[in-house]
Short mmCIF file of C-alpha atoms and ligand atoms in Angstrom, two decimals:
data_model
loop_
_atom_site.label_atom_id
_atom_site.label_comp_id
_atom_site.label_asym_id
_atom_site.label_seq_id
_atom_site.Cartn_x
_atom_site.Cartn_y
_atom_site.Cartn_z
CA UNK C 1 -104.82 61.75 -30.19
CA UNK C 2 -104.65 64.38 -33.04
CA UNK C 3 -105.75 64.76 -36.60
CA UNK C 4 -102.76 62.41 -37.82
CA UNK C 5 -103.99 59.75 -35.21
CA UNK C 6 -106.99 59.03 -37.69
CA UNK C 7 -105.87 54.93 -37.90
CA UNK C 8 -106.56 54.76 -34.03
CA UNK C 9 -110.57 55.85 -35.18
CA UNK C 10 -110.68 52.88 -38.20
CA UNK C 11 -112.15 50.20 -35.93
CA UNK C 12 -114.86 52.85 -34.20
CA UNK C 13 -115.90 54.19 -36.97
CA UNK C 14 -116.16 50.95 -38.84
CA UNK C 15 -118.50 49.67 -35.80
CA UNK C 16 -120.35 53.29 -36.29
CA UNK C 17 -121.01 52.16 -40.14
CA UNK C 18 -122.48 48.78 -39.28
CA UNK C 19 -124.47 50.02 -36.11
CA UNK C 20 -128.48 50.31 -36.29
CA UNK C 21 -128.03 51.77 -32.35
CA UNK C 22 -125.59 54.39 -30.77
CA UNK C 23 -125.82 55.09 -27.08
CA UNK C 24 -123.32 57.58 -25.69
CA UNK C 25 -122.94 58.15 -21.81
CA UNK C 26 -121.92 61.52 -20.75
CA UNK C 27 -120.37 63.30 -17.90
CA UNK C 28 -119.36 66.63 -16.77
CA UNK C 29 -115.56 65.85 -18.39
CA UNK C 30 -117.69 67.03 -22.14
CA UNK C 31 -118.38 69.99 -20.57
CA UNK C 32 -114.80 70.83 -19.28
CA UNK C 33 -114.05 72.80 -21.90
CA UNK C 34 -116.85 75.07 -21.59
CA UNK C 35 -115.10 76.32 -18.61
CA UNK C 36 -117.54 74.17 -16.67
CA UNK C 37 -115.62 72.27 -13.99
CA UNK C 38 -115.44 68.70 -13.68
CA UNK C 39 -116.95 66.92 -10.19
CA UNK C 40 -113.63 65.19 -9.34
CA UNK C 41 -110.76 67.12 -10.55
CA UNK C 42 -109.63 70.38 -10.15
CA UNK C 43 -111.73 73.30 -9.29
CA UNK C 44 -114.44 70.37 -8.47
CA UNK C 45 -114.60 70.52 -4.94
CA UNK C 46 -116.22 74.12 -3.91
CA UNK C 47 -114.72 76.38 -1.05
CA UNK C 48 -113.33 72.99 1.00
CA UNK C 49 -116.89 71.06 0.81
CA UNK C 50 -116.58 67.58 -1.29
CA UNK C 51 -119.68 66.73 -3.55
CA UNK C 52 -120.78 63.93 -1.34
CA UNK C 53 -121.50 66.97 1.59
CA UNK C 54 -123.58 69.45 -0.83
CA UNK C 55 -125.03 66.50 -3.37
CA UNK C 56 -126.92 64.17 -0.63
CA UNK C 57 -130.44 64.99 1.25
CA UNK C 58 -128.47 65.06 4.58
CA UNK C 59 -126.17 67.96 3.17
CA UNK C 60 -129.09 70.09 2.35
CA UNK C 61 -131.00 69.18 5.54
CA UNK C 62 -127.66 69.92 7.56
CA UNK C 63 -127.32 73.36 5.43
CA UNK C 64 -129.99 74.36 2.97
CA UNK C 65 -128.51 77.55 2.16
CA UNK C 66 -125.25 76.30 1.98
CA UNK C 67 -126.19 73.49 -0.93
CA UNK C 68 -128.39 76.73 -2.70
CA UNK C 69 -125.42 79.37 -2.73
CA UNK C 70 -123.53 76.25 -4.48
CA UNK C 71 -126.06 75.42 -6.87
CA UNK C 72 -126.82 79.03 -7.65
CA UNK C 73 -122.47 79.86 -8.85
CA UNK C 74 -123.07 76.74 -10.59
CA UNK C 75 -126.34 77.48 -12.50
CA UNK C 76 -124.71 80.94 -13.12
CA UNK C 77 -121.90 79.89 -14.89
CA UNK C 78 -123.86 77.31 -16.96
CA UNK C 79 -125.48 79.73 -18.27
CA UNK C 80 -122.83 81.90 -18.99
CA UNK C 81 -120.98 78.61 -20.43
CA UNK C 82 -121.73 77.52 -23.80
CA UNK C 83 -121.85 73.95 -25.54
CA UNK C 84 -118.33 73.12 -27.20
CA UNK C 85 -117.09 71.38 -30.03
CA UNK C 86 -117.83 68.35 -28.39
CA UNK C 87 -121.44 68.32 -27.34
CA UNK C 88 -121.82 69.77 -30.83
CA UNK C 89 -120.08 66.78 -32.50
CA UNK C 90 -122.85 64.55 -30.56
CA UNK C 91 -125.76 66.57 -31.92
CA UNK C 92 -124.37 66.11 -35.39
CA UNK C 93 -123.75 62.65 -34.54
CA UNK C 94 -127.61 62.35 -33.73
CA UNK C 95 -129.18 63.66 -37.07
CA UNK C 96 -127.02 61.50 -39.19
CA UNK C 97 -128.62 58.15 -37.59
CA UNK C 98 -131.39 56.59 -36.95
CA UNK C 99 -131.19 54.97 -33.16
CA UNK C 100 -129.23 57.68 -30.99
CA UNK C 101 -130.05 58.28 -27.37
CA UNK C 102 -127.51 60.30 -25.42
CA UNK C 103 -127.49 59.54 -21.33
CA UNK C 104 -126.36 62.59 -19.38
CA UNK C 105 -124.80 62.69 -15.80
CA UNK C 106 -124.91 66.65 -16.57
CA UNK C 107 -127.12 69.12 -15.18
CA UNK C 108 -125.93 71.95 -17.29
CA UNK C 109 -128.33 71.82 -20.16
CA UNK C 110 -125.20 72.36 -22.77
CA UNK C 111 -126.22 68.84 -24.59
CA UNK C 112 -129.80 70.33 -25.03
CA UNK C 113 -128.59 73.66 -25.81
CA UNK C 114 -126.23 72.33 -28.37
CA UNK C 115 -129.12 71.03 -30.20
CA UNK C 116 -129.14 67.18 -29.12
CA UNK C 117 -132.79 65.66 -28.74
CA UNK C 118 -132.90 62.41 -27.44
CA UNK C 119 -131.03 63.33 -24.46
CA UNK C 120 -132.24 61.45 -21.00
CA UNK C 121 -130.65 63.41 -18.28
CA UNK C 122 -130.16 61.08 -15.67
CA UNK C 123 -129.42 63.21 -12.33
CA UNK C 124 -132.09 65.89 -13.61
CA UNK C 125 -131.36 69.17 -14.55
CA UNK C 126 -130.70 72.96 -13.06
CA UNK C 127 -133.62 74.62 -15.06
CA UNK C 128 -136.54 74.17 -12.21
CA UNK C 129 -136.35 73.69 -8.30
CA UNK C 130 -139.17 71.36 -6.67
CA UNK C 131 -140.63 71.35 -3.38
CA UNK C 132 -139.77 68.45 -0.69
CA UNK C 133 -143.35 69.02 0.39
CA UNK C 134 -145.83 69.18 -2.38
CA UNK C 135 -143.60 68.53 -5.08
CA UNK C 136 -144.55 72.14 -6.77
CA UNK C 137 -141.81 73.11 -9.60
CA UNK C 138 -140.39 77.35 -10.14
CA UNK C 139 -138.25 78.16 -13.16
CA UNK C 140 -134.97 79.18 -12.06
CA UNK C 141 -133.55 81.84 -14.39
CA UNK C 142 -129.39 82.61 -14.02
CA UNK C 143 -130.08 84.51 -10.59
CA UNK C 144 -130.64 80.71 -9.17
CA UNK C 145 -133.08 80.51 -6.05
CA UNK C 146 -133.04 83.74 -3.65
CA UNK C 147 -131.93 82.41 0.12
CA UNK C 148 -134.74 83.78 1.78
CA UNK C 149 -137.43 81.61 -0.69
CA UNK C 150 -135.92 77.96 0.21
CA UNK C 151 -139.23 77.81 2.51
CA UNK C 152 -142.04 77.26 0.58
CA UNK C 153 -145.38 77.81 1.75
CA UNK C 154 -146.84 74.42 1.90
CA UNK C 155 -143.92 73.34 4.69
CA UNK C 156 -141.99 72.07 2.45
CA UNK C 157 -138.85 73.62 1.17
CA UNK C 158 -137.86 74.09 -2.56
CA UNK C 159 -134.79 71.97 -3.39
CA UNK C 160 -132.58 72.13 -7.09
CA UNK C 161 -134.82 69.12 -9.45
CA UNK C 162 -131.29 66.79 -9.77
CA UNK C 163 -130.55 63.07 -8.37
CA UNK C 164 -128.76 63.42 -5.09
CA UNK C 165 -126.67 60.56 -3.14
CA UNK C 166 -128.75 57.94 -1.83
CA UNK C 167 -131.68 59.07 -3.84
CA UNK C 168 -133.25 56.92 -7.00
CA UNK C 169 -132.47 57.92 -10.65
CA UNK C 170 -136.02 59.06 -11.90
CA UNK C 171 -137.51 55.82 -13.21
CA UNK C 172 -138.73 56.32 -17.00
CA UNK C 173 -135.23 58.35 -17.46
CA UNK C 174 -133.10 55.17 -15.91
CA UNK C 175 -135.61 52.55 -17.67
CA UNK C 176 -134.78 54.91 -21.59
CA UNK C 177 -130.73 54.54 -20.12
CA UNK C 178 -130.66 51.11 -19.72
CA UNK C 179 -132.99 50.29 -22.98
CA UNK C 180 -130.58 52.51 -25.12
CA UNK C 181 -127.83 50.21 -24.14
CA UNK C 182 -128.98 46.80 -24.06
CA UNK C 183 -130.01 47.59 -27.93
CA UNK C 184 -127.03 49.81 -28.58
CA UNK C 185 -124.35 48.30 -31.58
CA UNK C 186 -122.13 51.10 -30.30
CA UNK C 187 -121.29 52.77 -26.79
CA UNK C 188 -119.10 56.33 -26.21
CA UNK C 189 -118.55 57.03 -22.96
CA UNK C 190 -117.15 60.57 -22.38
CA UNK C 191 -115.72 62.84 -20.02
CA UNK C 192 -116.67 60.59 -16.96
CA UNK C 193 -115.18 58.96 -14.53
CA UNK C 194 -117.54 56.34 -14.17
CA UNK C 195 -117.15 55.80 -10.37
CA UNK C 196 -120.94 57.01 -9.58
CA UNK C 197 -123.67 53.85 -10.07
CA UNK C 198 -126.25 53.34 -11.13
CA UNK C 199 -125.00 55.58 -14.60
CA UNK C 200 -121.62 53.68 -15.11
CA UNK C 201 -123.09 49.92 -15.31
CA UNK C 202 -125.17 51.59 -18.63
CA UNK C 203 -121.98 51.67 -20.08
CA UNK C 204 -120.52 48.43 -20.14
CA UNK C 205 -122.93 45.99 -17.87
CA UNK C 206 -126.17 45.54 -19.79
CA UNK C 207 -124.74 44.60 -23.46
CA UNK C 208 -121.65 42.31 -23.86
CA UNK C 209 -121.58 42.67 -27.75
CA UNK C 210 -121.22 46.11 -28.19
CA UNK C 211 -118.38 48.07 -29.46
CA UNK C 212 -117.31 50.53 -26.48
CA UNK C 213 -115.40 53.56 -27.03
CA UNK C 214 -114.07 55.56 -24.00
CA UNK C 215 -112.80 59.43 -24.78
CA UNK C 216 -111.26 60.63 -21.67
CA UNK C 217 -107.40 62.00 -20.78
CA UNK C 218 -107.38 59.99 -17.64
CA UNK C 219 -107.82 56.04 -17.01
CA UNK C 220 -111.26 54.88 -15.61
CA UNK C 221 -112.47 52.01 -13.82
CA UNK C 222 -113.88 51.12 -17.23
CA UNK C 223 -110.75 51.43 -19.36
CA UNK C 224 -109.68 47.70 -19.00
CA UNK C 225 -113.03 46.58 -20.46
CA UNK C 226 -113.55 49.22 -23.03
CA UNK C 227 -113.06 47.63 -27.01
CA UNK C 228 -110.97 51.40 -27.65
CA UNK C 229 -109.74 53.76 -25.38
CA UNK C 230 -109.37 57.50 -27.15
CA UNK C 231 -106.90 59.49 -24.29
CA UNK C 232 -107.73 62.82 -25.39
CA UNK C 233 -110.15 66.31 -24.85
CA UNK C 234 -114.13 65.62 -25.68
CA UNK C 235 -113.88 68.68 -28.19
CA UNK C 236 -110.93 67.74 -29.71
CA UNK C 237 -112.04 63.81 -30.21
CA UNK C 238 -115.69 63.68 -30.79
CA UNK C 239 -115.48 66.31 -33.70
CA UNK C 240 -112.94 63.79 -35.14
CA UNK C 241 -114.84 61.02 -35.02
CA UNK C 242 -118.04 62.66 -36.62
CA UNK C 243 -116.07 64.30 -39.68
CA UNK C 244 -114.72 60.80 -40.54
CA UNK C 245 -117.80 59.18 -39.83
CA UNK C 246 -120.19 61.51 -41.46
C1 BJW S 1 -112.53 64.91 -19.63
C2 BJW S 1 -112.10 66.16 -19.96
C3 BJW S 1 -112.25 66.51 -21.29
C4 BJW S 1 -111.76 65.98 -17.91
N1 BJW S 1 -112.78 65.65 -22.16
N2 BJW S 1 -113.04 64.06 -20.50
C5 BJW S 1 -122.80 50.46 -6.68
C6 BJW S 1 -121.51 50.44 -6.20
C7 BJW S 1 -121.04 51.43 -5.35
C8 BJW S 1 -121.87 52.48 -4.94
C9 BJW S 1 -123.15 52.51 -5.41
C10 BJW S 1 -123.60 51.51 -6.27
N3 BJW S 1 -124.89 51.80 -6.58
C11 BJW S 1 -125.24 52.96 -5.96
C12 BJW S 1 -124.21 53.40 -5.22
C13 BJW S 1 -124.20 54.63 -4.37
C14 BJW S 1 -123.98 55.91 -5.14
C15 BJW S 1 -122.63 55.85 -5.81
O1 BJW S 1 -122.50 55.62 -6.99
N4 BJW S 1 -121.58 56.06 -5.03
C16 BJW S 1 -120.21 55.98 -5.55
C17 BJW S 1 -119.62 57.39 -5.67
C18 BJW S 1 -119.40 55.13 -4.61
N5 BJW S 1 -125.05 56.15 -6.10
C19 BJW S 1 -126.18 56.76 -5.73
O2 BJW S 1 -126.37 57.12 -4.60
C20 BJW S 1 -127.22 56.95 -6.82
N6 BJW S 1 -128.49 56.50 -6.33
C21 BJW S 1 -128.76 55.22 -6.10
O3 BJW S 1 -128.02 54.32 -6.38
O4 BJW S 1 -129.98 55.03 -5.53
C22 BJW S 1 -130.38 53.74 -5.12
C23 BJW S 1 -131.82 53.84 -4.68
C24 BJW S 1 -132.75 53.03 -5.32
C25 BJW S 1 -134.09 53.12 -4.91
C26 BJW S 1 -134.45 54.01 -3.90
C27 BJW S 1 -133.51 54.81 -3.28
C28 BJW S 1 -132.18 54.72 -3.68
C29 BJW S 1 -127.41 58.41 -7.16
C30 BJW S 1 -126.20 59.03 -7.72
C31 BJW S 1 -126.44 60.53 -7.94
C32 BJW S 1 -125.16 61.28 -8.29
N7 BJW S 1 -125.42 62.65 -8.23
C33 BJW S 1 -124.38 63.62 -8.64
C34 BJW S 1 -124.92 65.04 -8.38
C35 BJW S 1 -125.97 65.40 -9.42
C36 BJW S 1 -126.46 66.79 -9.27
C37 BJW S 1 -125.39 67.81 -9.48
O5 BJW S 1 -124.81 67.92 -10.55
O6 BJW S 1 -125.12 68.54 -8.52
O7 BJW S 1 -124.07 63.44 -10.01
S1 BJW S 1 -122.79 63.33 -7.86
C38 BJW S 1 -121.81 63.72 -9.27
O8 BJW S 1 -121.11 62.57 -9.81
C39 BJW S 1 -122.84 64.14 -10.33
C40 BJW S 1 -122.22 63.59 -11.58
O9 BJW S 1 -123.22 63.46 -12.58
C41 BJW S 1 -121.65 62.27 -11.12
C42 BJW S 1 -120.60 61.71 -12.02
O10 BJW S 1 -119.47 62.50 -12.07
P1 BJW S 1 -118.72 62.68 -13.47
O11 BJW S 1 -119.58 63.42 -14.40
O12 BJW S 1 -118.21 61.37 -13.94
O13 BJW S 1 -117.54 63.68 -13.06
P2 BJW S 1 -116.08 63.36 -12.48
O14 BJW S 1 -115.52 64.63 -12.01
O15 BJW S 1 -116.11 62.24 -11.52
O16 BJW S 1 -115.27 62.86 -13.76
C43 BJW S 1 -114.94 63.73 -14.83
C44 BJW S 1 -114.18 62.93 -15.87
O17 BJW S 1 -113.97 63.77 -16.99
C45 BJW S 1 -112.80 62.46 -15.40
O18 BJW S 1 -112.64 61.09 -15.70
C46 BJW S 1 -111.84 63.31 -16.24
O19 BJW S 1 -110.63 62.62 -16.59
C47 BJW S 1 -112.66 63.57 -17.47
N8 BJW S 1 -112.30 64.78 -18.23
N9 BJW S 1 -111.62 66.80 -18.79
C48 BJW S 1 -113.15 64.41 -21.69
N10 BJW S 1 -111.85 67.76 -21.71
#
């Protein structure tokens, strides 16, 4: 999709005129060209371990410092990352209406850092560790979490604050999700693959009427049922769709 492409937008961004509700679902695909890699794809899987082994509580009982030296190259280059042309576009998107609530699979803080407000991050975030003991919280600045203070003092051990495998979404973030799109006129779902539940049912399970846009380069489970599929880059489509909307 490029700038000449702009009669592929006309139906979206008629649906963005009439809608009183906009609900976009993210995933780490927005943040792909921050340099940040994707889950699935390449430079996903980390030194031979798939996500399912380093995000699930049995990973990080199996090998605590294992999951830690992960999530410590990861919170690294977050921070050295920074929000793109398409997180952004979504921020933009925000201030120019009045029901926006943008549901992030992320962990990297670029949506937040990008200047986006009503964001409900729905597998947590990188910004704190909490204890599996007492549930105390510690900043964690770019360093991450030193090895040697996993073991906190109460027992317990301190763990990254994000939504593992097996484990429940935090409840008032999943009960905003699945509020934003029951209401929502209009759904974009970007940059995921929608294979992890419970995120991808917000997208096109709770509201039959809506208008659903997908912007992704690759075919999803969702594609088939989407109203408008946009097969390109997050920060090459979402700016698009903001400038002729706005
Ligand atoms: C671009 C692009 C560009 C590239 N522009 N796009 C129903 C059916 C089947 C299974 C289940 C089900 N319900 C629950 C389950 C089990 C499980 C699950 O979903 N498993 C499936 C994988 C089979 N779900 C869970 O376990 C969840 N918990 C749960 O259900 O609990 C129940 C419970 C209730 C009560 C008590 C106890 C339990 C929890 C799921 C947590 C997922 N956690 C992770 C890790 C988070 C922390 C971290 O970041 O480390 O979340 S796993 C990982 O996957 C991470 C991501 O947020 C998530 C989604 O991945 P994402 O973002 O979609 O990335 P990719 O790589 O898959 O896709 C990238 C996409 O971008 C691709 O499509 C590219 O094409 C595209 N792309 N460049 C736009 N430039």
């Amino acid at each position: 999709m490029g700038a000449s492409d702009g009669k592929i937008l006309e139906p979206l961004i008629a649906a963005l005129r009439r809608a009183s509700s906009v609900f976009a679902l993210t995933g780490s695909g927005i943040s792909a060209e921050s340099g940040v890699p994707t889950f699935r794809g390449a430079g996903g899987p980390w030194r031979t371990h798939r996500a399912e082994q380093l995000a699930s509580p049995e990973g990080f009982t199996r090998d605590p410092r294992l999951v830690w030296t992960w999530y410590n190259e990861r919170l690294a280059a977050h921070r050295r990352a920074q929000p793109n042309a398409g997180h952004h576009a979504l921020a933009r998107l925000e201030r120019s209406l009045r029901d926006f609530t943008l549901v992030t699979q992320n962990v990297d803080s670029l949506h937040v850092r990008a200047g986006s407000r009503n964001v409900v991050e729905l597998h947590g975030h990188l910004r704190e560790a909490r204890c599996t003991g007492c549930d105390a919280r510690r900043g964690l600045d770019e360093e991450g979490l030193p090895l040697d203070e996993i073991e906190h003092a109460c027992g317990g051990r301190f763990r990254p604050n994000v939504v593992w495998f097996g484990e429940a979404l935090p409840e008032e973030s999943w009960r905003s999700a699945e509020a934003a799109a029951r209401r929502a006129d209009v759904v974009l779902v970007v940059g995921t693959s929608a294979v992890v539940y419970p995120a991808a049912s917000s997208a096109t399970n709770y509201n039959r009427r809506a208008f659903v846009a997908e912007i992704n380069p690759e075919a999803t489970p969702i594609s088939e049922r989407v109203s408008c599929v946009l097969r390109a880059p997050a920060a090459q489509a979402l700016p698009q769709i903001v400038d002729a909307f706005a």
